[in-house]
Tab-separated table of C-alpha atoms and ligand atoms in Angstrom:
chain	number	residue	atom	x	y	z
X	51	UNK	CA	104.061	-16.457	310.975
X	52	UNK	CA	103.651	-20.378	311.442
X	53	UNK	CA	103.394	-20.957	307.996
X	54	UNK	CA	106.367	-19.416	306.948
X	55	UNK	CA	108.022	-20.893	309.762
X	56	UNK	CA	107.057	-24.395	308.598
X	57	UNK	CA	108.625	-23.351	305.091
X	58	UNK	CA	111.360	-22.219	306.485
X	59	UNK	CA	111.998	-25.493	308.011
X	60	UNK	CA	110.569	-27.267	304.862
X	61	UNK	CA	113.438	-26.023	303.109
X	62	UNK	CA	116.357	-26.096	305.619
X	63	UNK	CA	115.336	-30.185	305.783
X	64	UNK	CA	115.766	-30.432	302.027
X	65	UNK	CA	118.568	-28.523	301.113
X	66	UNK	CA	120.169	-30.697	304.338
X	67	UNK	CA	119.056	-33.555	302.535
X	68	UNK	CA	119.628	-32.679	298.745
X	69	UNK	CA	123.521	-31.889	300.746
X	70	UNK	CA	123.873	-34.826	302.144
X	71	UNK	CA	122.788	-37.107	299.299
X	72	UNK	CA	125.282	-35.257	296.977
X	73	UNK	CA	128.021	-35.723	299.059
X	74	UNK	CA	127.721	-39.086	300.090
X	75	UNK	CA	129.518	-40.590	297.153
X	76	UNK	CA	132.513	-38.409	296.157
X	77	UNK	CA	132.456	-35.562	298.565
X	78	UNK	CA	131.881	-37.292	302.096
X	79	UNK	CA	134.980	-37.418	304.661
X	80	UNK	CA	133.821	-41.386	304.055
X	81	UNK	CA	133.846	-44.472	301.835
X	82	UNK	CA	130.638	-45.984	302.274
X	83	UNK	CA	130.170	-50.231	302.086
X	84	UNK	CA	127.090	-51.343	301.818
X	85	UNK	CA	127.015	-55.297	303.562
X	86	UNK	CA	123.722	-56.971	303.122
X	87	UNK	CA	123.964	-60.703	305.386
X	88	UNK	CA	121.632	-63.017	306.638
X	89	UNK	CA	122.281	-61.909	310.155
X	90	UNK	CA	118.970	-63.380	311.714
X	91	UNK	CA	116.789	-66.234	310.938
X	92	UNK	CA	117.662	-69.630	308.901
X	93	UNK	CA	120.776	-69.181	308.284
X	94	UNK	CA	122.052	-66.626	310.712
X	95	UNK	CA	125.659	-68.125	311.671
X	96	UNK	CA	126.104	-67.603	307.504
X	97	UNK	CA	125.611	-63.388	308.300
X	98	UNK	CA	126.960	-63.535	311.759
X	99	UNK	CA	130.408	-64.698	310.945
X	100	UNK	CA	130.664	-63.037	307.204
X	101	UNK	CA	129.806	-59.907	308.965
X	102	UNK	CA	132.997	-60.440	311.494
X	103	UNK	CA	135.011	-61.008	308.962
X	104	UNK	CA	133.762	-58.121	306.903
X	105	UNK	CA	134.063	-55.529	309.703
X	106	UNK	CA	137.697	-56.906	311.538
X	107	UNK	CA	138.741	-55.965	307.254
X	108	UNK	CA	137.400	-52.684	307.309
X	109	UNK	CA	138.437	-51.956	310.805
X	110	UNK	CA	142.145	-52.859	310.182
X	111	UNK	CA	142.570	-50.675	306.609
X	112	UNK	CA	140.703	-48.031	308.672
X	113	UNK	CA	143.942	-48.454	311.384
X	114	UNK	CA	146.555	-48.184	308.357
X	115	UNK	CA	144.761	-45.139	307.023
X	116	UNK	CA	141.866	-46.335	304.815
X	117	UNK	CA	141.202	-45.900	301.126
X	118	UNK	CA	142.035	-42.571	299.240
X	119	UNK	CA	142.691	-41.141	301.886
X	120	UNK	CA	139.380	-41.821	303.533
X	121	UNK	CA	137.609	-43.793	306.145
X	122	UNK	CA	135.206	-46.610	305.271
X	123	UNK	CA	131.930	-46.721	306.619
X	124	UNK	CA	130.448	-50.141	306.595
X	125	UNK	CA	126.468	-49.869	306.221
X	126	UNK	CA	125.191	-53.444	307.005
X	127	UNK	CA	121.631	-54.475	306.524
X	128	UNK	CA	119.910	-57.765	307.817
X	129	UNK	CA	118.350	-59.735	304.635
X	130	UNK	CA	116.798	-62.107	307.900
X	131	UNK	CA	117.228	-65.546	305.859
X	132	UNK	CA	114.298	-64.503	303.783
X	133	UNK	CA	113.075	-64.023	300.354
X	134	UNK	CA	111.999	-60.539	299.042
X	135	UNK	CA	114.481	-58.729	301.993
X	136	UNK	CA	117.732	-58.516	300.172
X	137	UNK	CA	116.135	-56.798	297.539
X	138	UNK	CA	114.889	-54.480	300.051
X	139	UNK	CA	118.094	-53.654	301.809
X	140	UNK	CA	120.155	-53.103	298.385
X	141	UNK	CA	118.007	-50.924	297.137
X	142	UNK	CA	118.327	-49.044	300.307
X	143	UNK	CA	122.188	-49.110	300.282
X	144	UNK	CA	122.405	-48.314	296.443
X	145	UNK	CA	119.688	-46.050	296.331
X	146	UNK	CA	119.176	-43.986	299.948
X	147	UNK	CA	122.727	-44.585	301.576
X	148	UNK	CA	125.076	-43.978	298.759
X	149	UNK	CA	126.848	-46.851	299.290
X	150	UNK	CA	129.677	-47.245	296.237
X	151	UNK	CA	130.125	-50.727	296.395
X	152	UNK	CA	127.751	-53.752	298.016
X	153	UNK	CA	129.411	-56.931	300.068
X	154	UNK	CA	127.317	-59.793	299.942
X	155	UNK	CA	125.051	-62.645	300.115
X	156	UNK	CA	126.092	-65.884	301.253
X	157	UNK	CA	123.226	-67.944	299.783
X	158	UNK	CA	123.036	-67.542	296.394
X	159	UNK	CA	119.362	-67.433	295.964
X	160	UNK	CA	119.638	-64.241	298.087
X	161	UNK	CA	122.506	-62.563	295.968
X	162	UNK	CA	120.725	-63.541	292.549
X	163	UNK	CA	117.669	-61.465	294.287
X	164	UNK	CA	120.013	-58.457	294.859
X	165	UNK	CA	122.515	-58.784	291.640
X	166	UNK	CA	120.009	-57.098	289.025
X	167	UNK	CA	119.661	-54.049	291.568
X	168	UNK	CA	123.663	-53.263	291.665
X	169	UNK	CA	124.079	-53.870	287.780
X	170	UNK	CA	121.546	-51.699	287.109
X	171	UNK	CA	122.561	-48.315	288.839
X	172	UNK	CA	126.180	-49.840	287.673
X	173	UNK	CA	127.217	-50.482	291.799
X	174	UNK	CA	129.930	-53.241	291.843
X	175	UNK	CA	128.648	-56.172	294.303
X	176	UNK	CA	130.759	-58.752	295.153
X	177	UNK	CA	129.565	-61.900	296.866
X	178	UNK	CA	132.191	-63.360	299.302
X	179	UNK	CA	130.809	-67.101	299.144
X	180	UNK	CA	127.963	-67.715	296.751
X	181	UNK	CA	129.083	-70.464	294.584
X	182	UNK	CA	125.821	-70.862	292.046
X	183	UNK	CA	127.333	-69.744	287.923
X	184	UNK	CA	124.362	-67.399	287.674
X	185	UNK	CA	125.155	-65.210	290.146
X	186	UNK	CA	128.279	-63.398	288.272
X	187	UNK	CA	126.028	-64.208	285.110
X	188	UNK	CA	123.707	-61.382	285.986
X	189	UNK	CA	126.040	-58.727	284.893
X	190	UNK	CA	129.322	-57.293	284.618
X	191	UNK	CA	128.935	-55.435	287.717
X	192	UNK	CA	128.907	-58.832	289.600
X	193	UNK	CA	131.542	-60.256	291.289
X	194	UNK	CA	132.316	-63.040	294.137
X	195	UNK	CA	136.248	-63.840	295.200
X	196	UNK	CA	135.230	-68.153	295.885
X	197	UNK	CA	134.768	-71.173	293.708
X	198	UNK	CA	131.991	-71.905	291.725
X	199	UNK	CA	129.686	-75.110	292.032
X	200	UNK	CA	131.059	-76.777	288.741
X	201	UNK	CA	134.071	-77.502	290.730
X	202	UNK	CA	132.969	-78.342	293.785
X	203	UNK	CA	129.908	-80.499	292.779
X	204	UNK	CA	133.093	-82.388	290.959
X	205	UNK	CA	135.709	-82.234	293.944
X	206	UNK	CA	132.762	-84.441	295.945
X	207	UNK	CA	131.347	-86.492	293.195
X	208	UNK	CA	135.788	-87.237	292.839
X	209	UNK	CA	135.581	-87.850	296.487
X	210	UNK	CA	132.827	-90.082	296.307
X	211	UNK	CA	133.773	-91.856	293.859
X	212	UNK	CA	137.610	-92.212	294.838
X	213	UNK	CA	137.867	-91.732	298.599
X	214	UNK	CA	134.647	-93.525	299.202
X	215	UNK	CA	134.588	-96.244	296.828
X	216	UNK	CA	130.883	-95.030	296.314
X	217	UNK	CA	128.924	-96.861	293.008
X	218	UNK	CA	125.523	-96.253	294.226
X	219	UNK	CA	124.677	-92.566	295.382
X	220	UNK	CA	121.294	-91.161	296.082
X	221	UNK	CA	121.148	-86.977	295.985
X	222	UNK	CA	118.680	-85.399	298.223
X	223	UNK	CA	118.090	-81.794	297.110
X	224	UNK	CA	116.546	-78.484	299.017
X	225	UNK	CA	114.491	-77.510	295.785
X	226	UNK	CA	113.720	-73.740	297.013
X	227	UNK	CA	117.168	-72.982	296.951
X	228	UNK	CA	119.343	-72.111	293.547
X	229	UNK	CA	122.544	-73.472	295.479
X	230	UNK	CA	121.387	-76.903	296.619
X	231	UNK	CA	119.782	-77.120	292.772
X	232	UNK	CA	122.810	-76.089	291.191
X	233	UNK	CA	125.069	-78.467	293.074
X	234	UNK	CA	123.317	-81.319	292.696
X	235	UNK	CA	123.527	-80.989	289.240
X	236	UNK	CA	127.002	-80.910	289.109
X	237	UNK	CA	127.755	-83.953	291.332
X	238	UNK	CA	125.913	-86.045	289.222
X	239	UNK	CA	127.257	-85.139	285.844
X	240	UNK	CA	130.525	-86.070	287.442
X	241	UNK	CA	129.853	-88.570	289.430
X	242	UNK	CA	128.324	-90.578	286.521
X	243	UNK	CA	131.201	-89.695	284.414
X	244	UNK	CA	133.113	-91.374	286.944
X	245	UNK	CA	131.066	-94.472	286.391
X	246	UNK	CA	129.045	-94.223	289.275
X	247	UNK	CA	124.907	-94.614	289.796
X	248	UNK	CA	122.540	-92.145	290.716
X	249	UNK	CA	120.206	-94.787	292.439
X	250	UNK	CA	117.507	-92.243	294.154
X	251	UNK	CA	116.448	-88.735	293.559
X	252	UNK	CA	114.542	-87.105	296.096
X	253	UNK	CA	113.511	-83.369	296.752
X	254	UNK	CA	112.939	-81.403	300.198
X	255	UNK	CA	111.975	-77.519	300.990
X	256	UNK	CA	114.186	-75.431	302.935
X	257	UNK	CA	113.089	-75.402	306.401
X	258	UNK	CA	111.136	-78.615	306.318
X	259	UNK	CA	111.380	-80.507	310.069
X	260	UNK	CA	110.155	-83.942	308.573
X	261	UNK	CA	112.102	-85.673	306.143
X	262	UNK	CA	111.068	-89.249	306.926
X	263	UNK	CA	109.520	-90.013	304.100
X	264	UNK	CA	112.268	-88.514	301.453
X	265	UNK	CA	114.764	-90.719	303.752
X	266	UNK	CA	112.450	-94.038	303.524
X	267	UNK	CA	112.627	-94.311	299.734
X	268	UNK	CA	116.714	-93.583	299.598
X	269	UNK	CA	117.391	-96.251	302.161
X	270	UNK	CA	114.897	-98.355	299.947
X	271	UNK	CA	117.654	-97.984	296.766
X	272	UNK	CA	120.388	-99.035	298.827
X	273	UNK	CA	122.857	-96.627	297.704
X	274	UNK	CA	126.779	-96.281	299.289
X	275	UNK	CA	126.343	-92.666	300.417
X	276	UNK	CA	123.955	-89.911	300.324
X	277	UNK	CA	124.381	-86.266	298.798
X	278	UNK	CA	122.668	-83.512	300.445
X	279	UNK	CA	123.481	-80.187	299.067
X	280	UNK	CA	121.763	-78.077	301.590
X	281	UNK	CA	121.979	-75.425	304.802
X	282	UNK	CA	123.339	-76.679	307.833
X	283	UNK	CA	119.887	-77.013	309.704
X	284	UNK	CA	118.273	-79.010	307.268
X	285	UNK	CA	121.069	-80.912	306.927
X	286	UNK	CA	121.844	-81.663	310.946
X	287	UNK	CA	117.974	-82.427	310.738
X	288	UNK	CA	118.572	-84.832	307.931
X	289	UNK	CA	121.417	-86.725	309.877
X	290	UNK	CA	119.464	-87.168	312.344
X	291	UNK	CA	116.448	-88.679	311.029
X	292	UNK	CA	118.466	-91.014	308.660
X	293	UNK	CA	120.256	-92.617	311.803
X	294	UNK	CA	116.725	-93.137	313.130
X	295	UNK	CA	115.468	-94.674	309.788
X	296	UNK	CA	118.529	-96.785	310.610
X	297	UNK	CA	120.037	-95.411	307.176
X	298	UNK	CA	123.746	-95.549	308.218
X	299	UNK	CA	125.470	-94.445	304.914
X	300	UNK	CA	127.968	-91.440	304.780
X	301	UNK	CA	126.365	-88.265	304.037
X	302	UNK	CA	128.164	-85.713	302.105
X	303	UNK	CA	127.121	-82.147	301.610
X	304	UNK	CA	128.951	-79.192	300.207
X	305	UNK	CA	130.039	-75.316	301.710
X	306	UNK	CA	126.176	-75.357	302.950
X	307	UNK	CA	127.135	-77.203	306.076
X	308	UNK	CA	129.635	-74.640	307.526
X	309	UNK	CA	128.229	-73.499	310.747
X	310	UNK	CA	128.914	-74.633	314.572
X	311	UNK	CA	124.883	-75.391	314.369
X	312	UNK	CA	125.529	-78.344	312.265
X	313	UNK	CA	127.324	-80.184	315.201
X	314	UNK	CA	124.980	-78.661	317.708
X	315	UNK	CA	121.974	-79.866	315.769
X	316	UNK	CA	123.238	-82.855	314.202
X	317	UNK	CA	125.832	-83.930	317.513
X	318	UNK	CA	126.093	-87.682	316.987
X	319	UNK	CA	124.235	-87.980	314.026
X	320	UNK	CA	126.598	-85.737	312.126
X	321	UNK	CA	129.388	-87.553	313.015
X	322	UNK	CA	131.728	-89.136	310.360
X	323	UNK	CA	129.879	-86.994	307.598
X	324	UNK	CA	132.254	-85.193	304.853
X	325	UNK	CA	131.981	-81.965	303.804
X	326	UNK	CA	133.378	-79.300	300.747
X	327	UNK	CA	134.647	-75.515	301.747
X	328	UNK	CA	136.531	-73.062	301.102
X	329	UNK	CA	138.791	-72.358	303.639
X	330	UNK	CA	139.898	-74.186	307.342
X	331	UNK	CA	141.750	-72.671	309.849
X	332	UNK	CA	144.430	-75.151	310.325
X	333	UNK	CA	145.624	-74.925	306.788
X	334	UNK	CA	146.660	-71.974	305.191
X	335	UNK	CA	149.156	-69.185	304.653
X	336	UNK	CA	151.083	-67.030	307.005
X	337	UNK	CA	147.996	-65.053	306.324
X	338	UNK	CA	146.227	-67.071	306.997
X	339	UNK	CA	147.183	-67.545	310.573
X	340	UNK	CA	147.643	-64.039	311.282
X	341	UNK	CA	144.187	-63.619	310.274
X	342	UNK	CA	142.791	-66.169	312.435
X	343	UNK	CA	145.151	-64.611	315.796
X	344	UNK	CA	143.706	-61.406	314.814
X	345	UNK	CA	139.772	-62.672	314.181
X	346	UNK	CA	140.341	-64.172	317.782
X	347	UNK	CA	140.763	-61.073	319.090
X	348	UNK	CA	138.406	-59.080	317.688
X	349	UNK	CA	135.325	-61.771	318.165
X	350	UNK	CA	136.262	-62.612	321.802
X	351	UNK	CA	138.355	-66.340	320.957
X	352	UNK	CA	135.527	-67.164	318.169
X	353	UNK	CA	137.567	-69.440	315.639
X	354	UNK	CA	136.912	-68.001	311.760
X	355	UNK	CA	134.952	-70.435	309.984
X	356	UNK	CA	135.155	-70.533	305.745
X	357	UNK	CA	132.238	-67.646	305.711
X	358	UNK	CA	134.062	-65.466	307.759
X	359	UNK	CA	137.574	-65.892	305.603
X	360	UNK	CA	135.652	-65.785	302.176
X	361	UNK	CA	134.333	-62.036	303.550
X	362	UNK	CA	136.829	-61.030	304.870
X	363	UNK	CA	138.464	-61.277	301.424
X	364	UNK	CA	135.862	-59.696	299.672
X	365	UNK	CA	136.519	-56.454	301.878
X	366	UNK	CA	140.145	-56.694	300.498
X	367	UNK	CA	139.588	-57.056	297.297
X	368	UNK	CA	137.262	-54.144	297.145
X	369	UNK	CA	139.449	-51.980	299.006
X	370	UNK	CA	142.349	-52.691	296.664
X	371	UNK	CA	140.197	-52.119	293.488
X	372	UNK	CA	139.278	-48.664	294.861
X	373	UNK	CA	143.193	-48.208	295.657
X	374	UNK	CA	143.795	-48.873	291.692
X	375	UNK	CA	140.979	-47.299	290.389
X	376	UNK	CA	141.524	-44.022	292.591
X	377	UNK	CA	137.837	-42.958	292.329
X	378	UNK	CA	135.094	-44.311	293.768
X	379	UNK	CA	133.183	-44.455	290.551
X	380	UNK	CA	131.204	-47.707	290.139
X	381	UNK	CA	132.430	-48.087	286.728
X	382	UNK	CA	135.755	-47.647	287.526
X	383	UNK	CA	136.085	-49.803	290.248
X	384	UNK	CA	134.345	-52.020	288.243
X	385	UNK	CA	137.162	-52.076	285.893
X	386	UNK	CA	139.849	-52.493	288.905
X	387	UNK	CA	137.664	-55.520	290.043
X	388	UNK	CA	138.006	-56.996	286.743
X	389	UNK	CA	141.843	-56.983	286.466
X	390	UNK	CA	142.360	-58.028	290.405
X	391	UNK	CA	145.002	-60.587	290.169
X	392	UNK	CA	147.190	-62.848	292.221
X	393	UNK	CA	145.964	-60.591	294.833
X	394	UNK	CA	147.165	-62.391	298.318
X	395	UNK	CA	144.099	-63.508	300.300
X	396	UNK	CA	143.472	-65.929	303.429
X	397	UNK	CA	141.182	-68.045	301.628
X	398	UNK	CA	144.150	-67.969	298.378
X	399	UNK	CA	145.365	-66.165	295.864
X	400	UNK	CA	142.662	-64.148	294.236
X	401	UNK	CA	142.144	-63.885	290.170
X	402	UNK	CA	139.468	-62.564	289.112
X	403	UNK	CA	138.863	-64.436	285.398
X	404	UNK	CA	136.458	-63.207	282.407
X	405	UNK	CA	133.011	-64.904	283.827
X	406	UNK	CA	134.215	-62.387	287.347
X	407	UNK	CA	134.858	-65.892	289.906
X	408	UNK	CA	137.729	-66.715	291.548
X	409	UNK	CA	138.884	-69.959	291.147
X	410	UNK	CA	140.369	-71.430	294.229
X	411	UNK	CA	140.834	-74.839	295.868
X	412	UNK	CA	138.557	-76.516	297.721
X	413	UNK	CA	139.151	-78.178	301.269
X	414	UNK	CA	137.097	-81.468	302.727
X	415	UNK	CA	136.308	-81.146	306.100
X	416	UNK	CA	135.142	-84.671	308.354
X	417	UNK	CA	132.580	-84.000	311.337
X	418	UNK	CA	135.202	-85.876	314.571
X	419	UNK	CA	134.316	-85.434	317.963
X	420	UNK	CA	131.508	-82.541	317.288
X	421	UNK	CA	134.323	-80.571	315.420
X	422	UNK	CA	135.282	-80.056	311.446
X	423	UNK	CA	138.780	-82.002	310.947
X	424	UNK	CA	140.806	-81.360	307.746
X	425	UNK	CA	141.151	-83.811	305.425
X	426	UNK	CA	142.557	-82.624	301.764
X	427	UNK	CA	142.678	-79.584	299.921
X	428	UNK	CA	142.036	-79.944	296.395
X	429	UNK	CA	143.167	-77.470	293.494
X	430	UNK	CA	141.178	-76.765	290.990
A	719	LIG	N1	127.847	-71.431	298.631
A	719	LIG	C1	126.578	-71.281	299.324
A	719	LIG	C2	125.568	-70.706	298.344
A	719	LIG	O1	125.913	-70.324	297.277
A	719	LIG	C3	126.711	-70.418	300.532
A	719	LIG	C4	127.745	-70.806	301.555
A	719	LIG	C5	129.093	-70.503	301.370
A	719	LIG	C6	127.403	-71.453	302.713
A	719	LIG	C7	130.069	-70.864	302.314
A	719	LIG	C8	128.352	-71.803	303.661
A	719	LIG	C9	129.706	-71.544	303.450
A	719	LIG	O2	124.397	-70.605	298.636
C-alpha cells in the first residue's frame, strides 16, 4: 500500500513537472526574463542599480498591459561579482526556468562567461552595458544596446589629448578583467595617433588593496595624467594611494567608475578626476527626465546612474522585439533584435548594426564636490 502510494506520488510530481516545464515558454499566462547582475560582492552598486532599472521597465509595460498579451516575469539571479557564477545562473534561467530571453552582465568578463550558454540553446541575451567587442562576437544570439570600447577608449585618449593638453600618459590596467584590457588598448592606439606618449605601463589584479608599488614607478615617468581603466573600488583605492605617493596628475578612467562608492571610497582623492559613460541624468531627452521622475519614485529618491539607464533600455528593447516578432521564439526574437532601429531610449536612440552594438554617444563626467558633474557629450 506504501509503495504504490509513493508511485503514485512519484508520478503526480513528474507529470506536474514535465507540465510545468512545457508550458513555461509558449503556454504560461507569463513572459519569463531571465536577469543575471552582480547584485552582491565587488561590484554590487553595478547589479543593484541595473536591476532597478530593469524591474521599474518591466513593472511599467506590465501597467500598460505587457507583451502579447502577457505579463512578464522577471527571474533575476545574483552572479555575486565572481567568476564561474554567471555561468551558473544562465544555465539555470535558460535551462530550468524557461526563461526566453536573458538581461545582462555589466562587466564584460562576466557576460563573455554567460554568452556561449544563450547562443547555444539559441536564447537572445542582451547586455545593457558591457562595452568589450567580444562580447556580441560570441554569436548572433548576442546583443548589448551601449557603445563599444573602440569608441570610448578614443573619446578619452581625444580628451586627453585635447582637453588636457596631455603628451605623456601612463595606463594602469586591472589585468583579470577583459574590460580594463580591452580599453586600455584602445586609448593607446589613439592616443598615440594623436601624437601623444605612452610613458609607463603598469598592471594590477582586480581587488588588489596595495597599489604602491604600480603607483611608484608611474610617478617615476613623469607622465601628464594617468589612465586607469578599472571598477570603481580599485579605482577610489588607486586615487587614494597616488595622492599619498604625492602623484598629483589627473586620473581618467572609463564607464568602470560609475558608482556612488567611487566618491565614498575615493572622497577627496577622487576629486577633479574625469570620467567616460553612457548616460547622466542632467542631460537627456524628455525621456529621459521622465525616466529619472519615475526611477525616483520607484527606488525611494535614488538618482539613476548610467547602469541603471543602459538596463533599463535593454528591458525595452527586448520587449519591443517580442512585440515585432509576436512569438516568443528565440530565433525569432532574435531576428526582431537584429532589425531594432531608431528605437527611442533614455540612454539614445537605439540601432542595432550588423556586429549587434548600439552605437551611442558618450558623456564625460568630472568628480566636484563628491558628486559626478557633466562636462560634454560626445557623438560617435
Ligand atoms: N563597460 C563595463 C564593462 O564592460 C561595465 C560598466 C558599464 C561599468 C557601465 C559601469 C558602467 O565591463
Amino acid at each position: 500500500m506504501k509503495r504504490l502510494f509513493l508511485r503514485f506520488l512519484i508520478l503526480v510530481v513528474t507529470t506536474g513537472l514535465l507540465f510545468t516545464s512545457s508550458c513555461s515558454k509558449e503556454g504560461g499566462d507569463t513572459i519569463k526574463v531571465g536577469e543575471f547582475a552582480s547584485l552582491t560582492g565587488k561590484e554590487a552598486t553595478f547589479g543593484q542599480s541595473s536591476h532597478e532599472g530593469t524591474l521599474l521597465a518591466i513593472e511599467e509595460i506590465n501597467a500598460a498591459g505587457g507583451v502579447l498579451g502577457k505579463k512578464l516575469q522577471l527571474l533575476t539571479e545574483d552572479t555575486q561579482s565572481k567568476s564561474g557564477e554567471s555561468a551558473t545562473v544562465v544555465n539555470k534561467l535558460v535551462s530550468r526556468d524557461g526563461a526566453v530571453a536573458i538581461l545582462g552582465e555589466v562587466a564584460s568578463t562576466r557576460s563573455l562567461e554567460a554568452a556561449p550558454i544563450c547562443q547555444q540553446s539559441k536564447i537572445p541575451m542582451i547586455s545593457p552595458s558591457s562595452t568589450n567587442p567580444k562580447v556580441t562576437e560570441t554569436g548572433d544570439f548576442i546583443f548589448r544596446v551601449c557603445f563599444i570600447d573602440p569608441f570610448q577608449g578614443t573619446v578619452m585618449a581625444n580628451f586627453a589629448s585635447k582637453s588636457l593638453k596631455a603628451g605623456k600618459v601612463a595606463v594602469f590596467t586591472d589585468v583579470k578583467s577583459d574590460y580594463s584590457k580591452g580599453l586600455a588598448k584602445f586609448f593607446k592606439e589613439q592616443f598615440v595617433k594623436n601624437g601623444g606618449q605612452i610613458v609607463a605601463e603598469l598592471d594590477f589584479n582586480g581587488g588588489d588593496k596595495d597599489f604602491k608599488a604600480q603607483l611608484t614607478a608611474i610617478k617615476a615617468a613623469n607622465p601628464d595624467a594617468v589612465f586607469v581603466p578599472g571598477y570603481y573600488t580599485d579605482a577610489a583605492l588607486i586615487a587614494i594611494q597616488a595622492r599619498q605617493l604625492g602623484l598629483n596628475v589627473p586620473l581618467l578612467g572609463g564607464d568602470g567608475w560609475e558608482s556612488e562608492k567611487l566618491t565614498e571610497i575615493g572622497k577627496d582623492a577622487v576629486e577633479g578626476h574625469y570620467f567616460s559613460t553612457h548616460y547622466h541624468p542632467d542631460v537627456g531627452s524628455d525621456l529621459s527626465k521622465r525616466f529619472v521622475d519615475n526611477y525616483r519614485k520607484r527606488w525611494s529618491g535614488k538618482n539613476p546612474d548610467a547602469l541603471a539607464a543602459c538596463a533599463y533600455d535593454s528591458a525595452l528593447v527586448l520587449a519591443d522585439a517580442i512585440k515585432r516578432a509576436a512569438t516568443t521564439d528565440g530565433t525569432r526574437v532574435r531576428d526582431a533584435l537584429a532589425t531594432t532601429k531608431d528605437f527611442k531610449a533614455v540612454t539614445g536612440n537605439i540601432t542595432i548594426n550588423a556586429q549587434r552594438d548600439a552605437s551611442k554617444a558618450a558623456v564625460i563626467l568630472q568628480v566636484k564636490g563628491g558628486k559626478f558633474k557633466y562636462l560634454e557629450t560626445v557623438e560617435p
